[in-house]
Amino acid sequence: MDFFITLAFIILAIIGIIPIIVGFRKLISENKIVNGVLLLVAGAIALSIAYDGLVAGSMLDQIGTSNNSVYSKLTPRGSKEGTLTISLDEWHGFKPVLDANRGIGISKKGSIYRQLGLDVDIVVINNDEEGLQALIDNKVVAIGQSVNELPYVQGRLEAEGISSKMVLFTDKSLGADAIVTTSSSISSIEDLVGQNVVVGRDSAGHVMLEYFMKVSSLSNEQINDIRRNMIYASSTEEAYDILAKGRCNVAALWEPLVTKAQIELDASIVISTKSGSNLMIDGILFREDYINKYPESVKKFIEGTLQAANELQLDFSYIREFEDYKDMEIEEMQLMQNSVQFTNFADNKQLFNEIAPVLYQEMAEVWQDDLLRVISKSGHLTAFDSSYLLEIEAAFQNDNTNQNTFSEKERELVKDQDALLSVQLNVEFEPGSANIQSESYKELNDFANTAKILSSTYIAIEGNSDSSGIRENNQALSEERARSVMLYLQAQGISSERFLKPIGNGDSKPIADNNTSEGRAKNRRTEVYFKAMER
């Protein structure tokens, strides 16, 4: 951004501070409420304009200003029927797109896309802002995009007057994204209080960590404590370097850095997408004007990508064109591939119908409430379009969904493990019974959404009571209430195979003083733990 423009925004920010200070004085010492409020509002507006200007300028500085940037070399595309220009970052979940195209660039002779009568031009843009700006400027007509970042991306596009649709899901992360630690004393999200955690600002790992904190038993004060100690790196790669230098002992990483941390730093995994296989989902986001103009090209792209996902999983020829993968041995490639699941036709149908809208809403809360970004609030209703996928259903009738498996043996193994996450539910029951009151349905439904996202975990439920009444009766009632919560969650679509035997603790595990009404209320609680074969 130009020096004088930057200086102007900084001066505006300074000017904005002055009426805020004066406004507070009028409110507090002079008791001039109207004047004070007007000054506070004026100052806040000035600061907001200055902040937005500086942020926007910073983003523009990152994209298109360097002669070496991919963005600066692109020209507007998508004007020719059958030609589809797409931007991908170097994420191995996009392997089916590379395979169907036979590599980066224009579709090669004999490629699946060419056989379907489609030319695809793949460009690699690893900077998220560059990729998004290329879509905004119509230099590409589609981008590889995670659902986790979609609320923010949709908000940016809406501000530019651009409509977009996610028409295909390419992969789900099965451990490729993780919170890792070099400390032996950290084994759960709740253990992060008081620790230094490094994240790539606004990265997928950053969003993942914020989500885990939001759904955990951490209090707002504890979450804010973690944020105060958080180190914000400019990228996930920089976050790894900070962890490696010992400046912190926890980091939010993705592959291949997760494996690298385990091997080179002897790091362990606190929690990863292996426990939540519906937490990190990637897909292809199209400009809607391109979809409307060339619907057949979109259908061919979907068909070719799904065909490659089914047929070419063990072909690593083209993924090597990504810089991070070019020198990898076959064994490393195979291990890397085990950390993602390529989504076939049946998986896509399930994600469109059941998971993606829920994940979008969960992530929208993180982006708006925790990361303080402008988002598209209605995106869960408008961002996804499965109609083009369903038009090619006949070609994929033999596809089956990749389901998580649960066993009695694993249930026995995990029941005594530390919880990856613990959640305290405020479930109200009818007095003296295990019947759930309707006021608690929303909280239980919200929890069911969390359980659908953390889809690889086992769920342990413990009921607790206060010390009023007969101890044996309290124990029996608390167990019945834990069972009622389990049955309610099962009715919301959570598989019965995921639940450990519900436990009633009675009054044996108080968290507050049973001699006060407030303490007894706190002790009447339902606790839920997510457990997994993670480590």
Tab-separated table of C-alpha atoms in Angstrom, residues 159-437:
chain	number	residue	atom	x	y	z
A	159	ALA	CA	-19.010	-7.940	-0.111
A	160	GLU	CA	-17.727	-7.960	-3.714
A	161	GLY	CA	-21.177	-8.842	-5.091
A	162	ILE	CA	-20.063	-12.319	-6.190
A	163	SER	CA	-22.180	-15.444	-5.717
A	164	SER	CA	-20.469	-18.803	-5.349
A	165	LYS	CA	-21.368	-22.445	-4.801
A	166	MET	CA	-19.502	-25.472	-3.486
A	167	VAL	CA	-20.510	-28.262	-5.869
A	168	LEU	CA	-18.142	-31.070	-4.858
A	169	PHE	CA	-16.286	-32.319	-1.804
A	170	THR	CA	-12.863	-33.775	-2.553
A	171	ASP	CA	-11.608	-35.056	0.807
A	172	LYS	CA	-11.871	-35.255	4.583
A	173	SER	CA	-8.893	-34.991	6.905
A	174	LEU	CA	-8.260	-38.142	8.952
A	175	GLY	CA	-5.423	-36.922	11.138
A	176	ALA	CA	-3.727	-34.617	8.644
A	177	ASP	CA	-4.569	-31.637	10.888
A	178	ALA	CA	-3.565	-31.773	14.547
A	179	ILE	CA	-2.726	-29.985	17.758
A	180	VAL	CA	0.722	-31.317	18.720
A	181	THR	CA	2.861	-30.831	21.803
A	182	THR	CA	6.455	-31.377	22.884
A	183	SER	CA	5.377	-31.523	26.557
A	184	SER	CA	4.551	-34.819	28.268
A	185	SER	CA	2.194	-33.030	30.680
A	186	ILE	CA	-0.290	-31.983	27.994
A	187	SER	CA	-2.850	-34.579	26.891
A	188	SER	CA	-6.103	-32.663	26.342
A	189	ILE	CA	-7.451	-29.325	25.201
A	190	GLU	CA	-8.121	-28.400	28.828
A	191	ASP	CA	-4.369	-28.738	29.546
A	192	LEU	CA	-3.576	-25.796	27.242
A	193	VAL	CA	-4.408	-23.231	29.932
A	194	GLY	CA	-1.197	-21.413	30.864
A	195	GLN	CA	0.699	-22.804	27.861
A	196	ASN	CA	2.197	-21.007	24.857
A	197	VAL	CA	0.418	-22.178	21.702
A	198	VAL	CA	1.476	-21.169	18.187
A	199	VAL	CA	-0.913	-21.040	15.220
A	200	GLY	CA	-0.784	-19.711	11.695
A	201	ARG	CA	-3.175	-16.760	11.977
A	202	ASP	CA	-6.586	-17.599	10.429
A	203	SER	CA	-5.198	-20.909	9.157
A	204	ALA	CA	-7.194	-24.133	9.163
A	205	GLY	CA	-5.279	-25.141	12.303
A	206	HIS	CA	-6.151	-21.863	14.018
A	207	VAL	CA	-9.853	-22.358	13.238
A	208	MET	CA	-9.634	-25.984	14.408
A	209	LEU	CA	-8.116	-24.979	17.756
A	210	GLU	CA	-10.750	-22.285	18.319
A	211	TYR	CA	-13.465	-24.854	17.608
A	212	PHE	CA	-12.012	-27.390	20.038
A	213	MET	CA	-11.829	-24.720	22.743
A	214	LYS	CA	-15.394	-23.590	22.054
A	215	VAL	CA	-16.906	-27.075	22.468
A	216	SER	CA	-14.736	-28.058	25.449
A	217	SER	CA	-15.403	-27.565	29.155
A	218	LEU	CA	-13.047	-24.569	29.230
A	219	SER	CA	-14.554	-21.414	30.689
A	220	ASN	CA	-14.486	-18.128	28.754
A	221	GLU	CA	-11.809	-16.904	31.164
A	222	GLN	CA	-9.640	-19.958	30.460
A	223	ILE	CA	-10.100	-19.619	26.684
A	224	ASN	CA	-9.100	-15.959	26.855
A	225	ASP	CA	-6.039	-16.976	28.900
A	226	ILE	CA	-4.991	-19.358	26.102
A	227	ARG	CA	-5.524	-16.614	23.517
A	228	ARG	CA	-3.451	-14.116	25.516
A	229	ASN	CA	-0.526	-16.558	25.483
A	230	MET	CA	-1.039	-17.495	21.831
A	231	ILE	CA	1.689	-16.799	19.280
A	232	TYR	CA	0.317	-15.811	15.868
A	233	ALA	CA	2.608	-16.879	13.038
A	234	SER	CA	2.203	-15.683	9.470
A	235	SER	CA	1.861	-19.269	8.225
A	236	THR	CA	1.657	-22.830	9.490
A	237	GLU	CA	5.222	-23.381	8.281
A	238	GLU	CA	6.409	-20.519	10.486
A	239	ALA	CA	4.385	-21.989	13.355
A	240	TYR	CA	6.370	-25.221	12.999
A	241	ASP	CA	9.661	-23.306	13.073
A	242	ILE	CA	8.615	-21.535	16.291
A	243	LEU	CA	7.760	-24.892	17.889
A	244	ALA	CA	11.075	-26.368	16.701
A	245	LYS	CA	13.027	-23.480	18.244
A	246	GLY	CA	11.408	-24.130	21.625
A	247	ARG	CA	9.579	-20.806	21.845
A	248	CYS	CA	6.397	-22.707	22.700
A	249	ASN	CA	5.379	-26.299	23.393
A	250	VAL	CA	2.079	-26.571	21.497
A	251	ALA	CA	1.300	-25.930	17.815
A	252	ALA	CA	-1.606	-26.300	15.394
A	253	LEU	CA	-0.130	-28.005	12.319
A	254	TRP	CA	-1.065	-29.908	9.173
A	255	GLU	CA	0.701	-32.535	7.126
A	256	PRO	CA	3.508	-33.007	6.325
A	257	LEU	CA	4.439	-30.916	9.379
A	258	VAL	CA	2.496	-33.120	11.828
A	259	THR	CA	4.611	-36.163	10.930
A	260	LYS	CA	7.757	-34.030	10.842
A	261	ALA	CA	7.089	-32.792	14.389
A	262	GLN	CA	6.582	-36.340	15.623
A	263	ILE	CA	9.807	-37.582	14.037
A	264	GLU	CA	12.162	-34.631	14.527
A	265	LEU	CA	10.786	-33.048	17.727
A	266	ASP	CA	9.415	-36.172	19.420
A	267	ALA	CA	6.066	-34.386	19.563
A	268	SER	CA	2.828	-36.147	20.469
A	269	ILE	CA	-0.695	-35.477	19.251
A	270	VAL	CA	-3.100	-33.845	21.684
A	271	ILE	CA	-6.078	-34.095	19.349
A	272	SER	CA	-6.434	-34.340	15.591
A	273	THR	CA	-8.949	-34.769	12.817
A	274	LYS	CA	-8.490	-38.502	13.277
A	275	SER	CA	-10.995	-38.004	16.099
A	276	GLY	CA	-13.200	-35.696	14.049
A	277	SER	CA	-13.298	-36.906	10.477
A	278	ASN	CA	-16.075	-34.414	9.690
A	279	LEU	CA	-14.140	-31.454	11.080
A	280	MET	CA	-11.896	-30.654	8.099
A	281	ILE	CA	-13.645	-31.058	4.747
A	282	ASP	CA	-12.334	-29.693	1.454
A	283	GLY	CA	-14.201	-29.066	-1.755
A	284	ILE	CA	-14.338	-27.013	-4.929
A	285	LEU	CA	-15.960	-23.583	-4.837
A	286	PHE	CA	-17.180	-22.164	-8.178
A	287	ARG	CA	-18.240	-18.714	-9.242
A	288	GLU	CA	-21.976	-18.987	-9.815
A	289	ASP	CA	-21.855	-16.977	-13.035
A	290	TYR	CA	-19.591	-19.669	-14.522
A	291	ILE	CA	-21.887	-22.456	-13.281
A	292	ASN	CA	-24.912	-20.792	-14.877
A	293	LYS	CA	-23.110	-20.244	-18.169
A	294	TYR	CA	-21.372	-23.636	-18.438
A	295	PRO	CA	-23.312	-26.214	-16.400
A	296	GLU	CA	-22.123	-29.126	-18.569
A	297	SER	CA	-18.485	-28.253	-17.861
A	298	VAL	CA	-19.218	-28.290	-14.141
A	299	LYS	CA	-20.854	-31.719	-14.366
A	300	LYS	CA	-17.922	-33.095	-16.379
A	301	PHE	CA	-15.499	-31.722	-13.799
A	302	ILE	CA	-17.384	-33.405	-10.960
A	303	GLU	CA	-17.610	-36.705	-12.838
A	304	GLY	CA	-13.928	-36.710	-13.784
A	305	THR	CA	-12.771	-35.882	-10.255
A	306	LEU	CA	-14.907	-38.620	-8.689
A	307	GLN	CA	-13.712	-41.107	-11.295
A	308	ALA	CA	-10.084	-40.306	-10.442
A	309	ALA	CA	-10.796	-40.607	-6.711
A	310	ASN	CA	-12.127	-44.139	-7.275
A	311	GLU	CA	-9.542	-45.360	-9.785
A	312	LEU	CA	-6.195	-43.656	-9.157
A	313	GLN	CA	-5.685	-43.638	-5.387
A	314	LEU	CA	-2.359	-45.494	-5.571
A	315	ASP	CA	-0.961	-43.490	-8.486
A	316	PHE	CA	1.434	-40.870	-7.086
A	317	SER	CA	2.776	-39.640	-10.436
A	318	TYR	CA	1.060	-36.259	-10.478
A	319	ILE	CA	0.987	-35.288	-6.796
A	320	ARG	CA	4.793	-35.024	-7.121
A	321	GLU	CA	4.258	-31.864	-9.143
A	322	PHE	CA	3.410	-30.197	-5.832
A	323	GLU	CA	6.674	-28.799	-4.454
A	324	ASP	CA	6.298	-30.330	-0.973
A	325	TYR	CA	5.847	-33.828	-2.385
A	326	LYS	CA	8.315	-34.042	-5.257
A	327	ASP	CA	11.089	-35.766	-3.271
A	328	MET	CA	8.917	-38.050	-1.126
A	329	GLU	CA	9.421	-41.791	-1.161
A	330	ILE	CA	6.471	-44.001	-2.090
A	331	GLU	CA	6.184	-45.214	1.503
A	332	GLU	CA	5.894	-41.620	2.732
A	333	MET	CA	3.269	-40.937	0.087
A	334	GLN	CA	1.220	-43.910	1.215
A	335	LEU	CA	1.422	-42.844	4.863
A	336	MET	CA	0.414	-39.333	3.884
A	337	GLN	CA	-2.559	-40.620	1.933
A	338	ASN	CA	-3.744	-42.522	5.012
A	339	SER	CA	-4.289	-39.152	6.706
A	340	VAL	CA	-7.038	-38.150	4.264
A	341	GLN	CA	-10.117	-39.814	2.857
A	342	PHE	CA	-11.010	-39.001	-0.726
A	343	THR	CA	-14.769	-38.550	-0.840
A	344	ASN	CA	-16.653	-40.604	-3.421
A	345	PHE	CA	-20.168	-40.003	-4.770
A	346	ALA	CA	-21.928	-41.621	-1.789
A	347	ASP	CA	-19.754	-39.649	0.666
A	348	ASN	CA	-20.633	-36.448	-1.182
A	349	LYS	CA	-24.355	-37.112	-0.916
A	350	GLN	CA	-24.050	-37.651	2.828
A	351	LEU	CA	-21.918	-34.538	3.297
A	352	PHE	CA	-24.320	-32.345	1.323
A	353	ASN	CA	-27.380	-33.677	3.147
A	354	GLU	CA	-26.172	-34.114	6.722
A	355	ILE	CA	-22.749	-32.703	7.562
A	356	ALA	CA	-21.687	-29.675	5.515
A	357	PRO	CA	-24.500	-27.297	6.590
A	358	VAL	CA	-23.925	-28.222	10.258
A	359	LEU	CA	-20.147	-27.735	9.942
A	360	TYR	CA	-20.681	-24.392	8.200
A	361	GLN	CA	-22.843	-23.131	11.084
A	362	GLU	CA	-20.338	-24.316	13.681
A	363	MET	CA	-17.454	-22.642	11.839
A	364	ALA	CA	-19.474	-19.456	11.257
A	365	GLU	CA	-19.707	-19.034	15.035
A	366	VAL	CA	-15.937	-19.428	15.349
A	367	TRP	CA	-15.189	-16.896	12.605
A	368	GLN	CA	-17.690	-14.343	13.886
A	369	ASP	CA	-17.489	-14.714	17.669
A	370	ASP	CA	-13.892	-15.833	18.209
A	371	LEU	CA	-11.910	-14.559	15.208
A	372	LEU	CA	-14.073	-11.423	14.879
A	373	ARG	CA	-14.463	-11.591	11.105
A	374	VAL	CA	-17.345	-10.569	8.846
A	375	ILE	CA	-19.053	-13.719	7.559
A	376	SER	CA	-21.939	-14.885	5.426
A	377	LYS	CA	-24.550	-15.774	8.052
A	378	SER	CA	-26.928	-17.559	5.657
A	379	GLY	CA	-24.251	-19.528	3.867
A	380	HIS	CA	-25.363	-22.868	5.306
A	381	LEU	CA	-28.522	-22.392	3.211
A	382	THR	CA	-26.905	-21.022	0.040
A	383	ALA	CA	-23.256	-22.138	-0.151
A	384	PHE	CA	-23.808	-25.773	-1.182
A	385	ASP	CA	-25.347	-27.066	-4.407
A	386	SER	CA	-25.596	-30.826	-4.931
A	387	SER	CA	-27.833	-30.638	-8.034
A	388	TYR	CA	-24.987	-31.147	-10.528
A	389	LEU	CA	-23.647	-34.076	-8.530
A	390	LEU	CA	-27.063	-35.756	-8.482
A	391	GLU	CA	-27.388	-35.426	-12.269
A	392	ILE	CA	-24.497	-37.894	-12.714
A	393	GLU	CA	-25.670	-40.378	-10.072
A	394	ALA	CA	-26.116	-43.201	-12.615
A	395	ALA	CA	-22.333	-43.319	-13.171
A	396	PHE	CA	-21.625	-44.017	-9.486
A	397	GLN	CA	-24.392	-46.356	-8.337
A	398	ASN	CA	-21.913	-48.811	-6.805
A	399	ASP	CA	-20.298	-46.274	-4.480
A	400	ASN	CA	-20.725	-46.824	-0.740
A	401	THR	CA	-20.065	-44.336	2.047
A	402	ASN	CA	-16.848	-44.711	4.029
A	403	GLN	CA	-18.233	-45.237	7.520
A	404	ASN	CA	-16.393	-44.996	10.825
A	405	THR	CA	-16.153	-48.369	12.568
A	406	PHE	CA	-16.576	-48.948	16.297
A	407	SER	CA	-16.009	-52.167	18.246
A	408	GLU	CA	-16.533	-53.649	21.696
A	409	LYS	CA	-12.785	-54.205	21.969
A	410	GLU	CA	-12.040	-50.514	21.360
A	411	ARG	CA	-14.769	-49.480	23.791
A	412	GLU	CA	-13.013	-51.473	26.497
A	413	LEU	CA	-9.650	-49.937	25.625
A	414	VAL	CA	-10.791	-46.308	25.562
A	415	LYS	CA	-13.018	-46.275	28.653
A	416	ASP	CA	-10.069	-45.761	31.026
A	417	GLN	CA	-8.200	-43.321	28.766
A	418	ASP	CA	-8.031	-39.595	29.417
A	419	ALA	CA	-10.682	-37.671	27.535
A	420	LEU	CA	-9.631	-35.716	24.457
A	421	LEU	CA	-12.411	-33.256	25.240
A	422	SER	CA	-14.838	-32.928	28.118
A	423	VAL	CA	-18.148	-31.066	27.993
A	424	GLN	CA	-20.462	-30.162	30.844
A	425	LEU	CA	-24.131	-30.086	29.841
A	426	ASN	CA	-26.752	-28.183	31.811
A	427	VAL	CA	-29.573	-30.667	31.368
A	428	GLU	CA	-32.741	-30.018	33.334
A	429	PHE	CA	-34.813	-33.013	34.442
A	430	GLU	CA	-38.245	-33.269	35.934
A	431	PRO	CA	-37.898	-33.407	39.753
A	432	GLY	CA	-37.116	-36.891	41.014
A	433	SER	CA	-37.145	-38.416	37.509
A	434	ALA	CA	-34.968	-39.026	34.443
A	435	ASN	CA	-37.348	-37.224	32.072
A	436	ILE	CA	-35.524	-34.422	30.240
A	437	GLN	CA	-37.305	-31.069	30.292
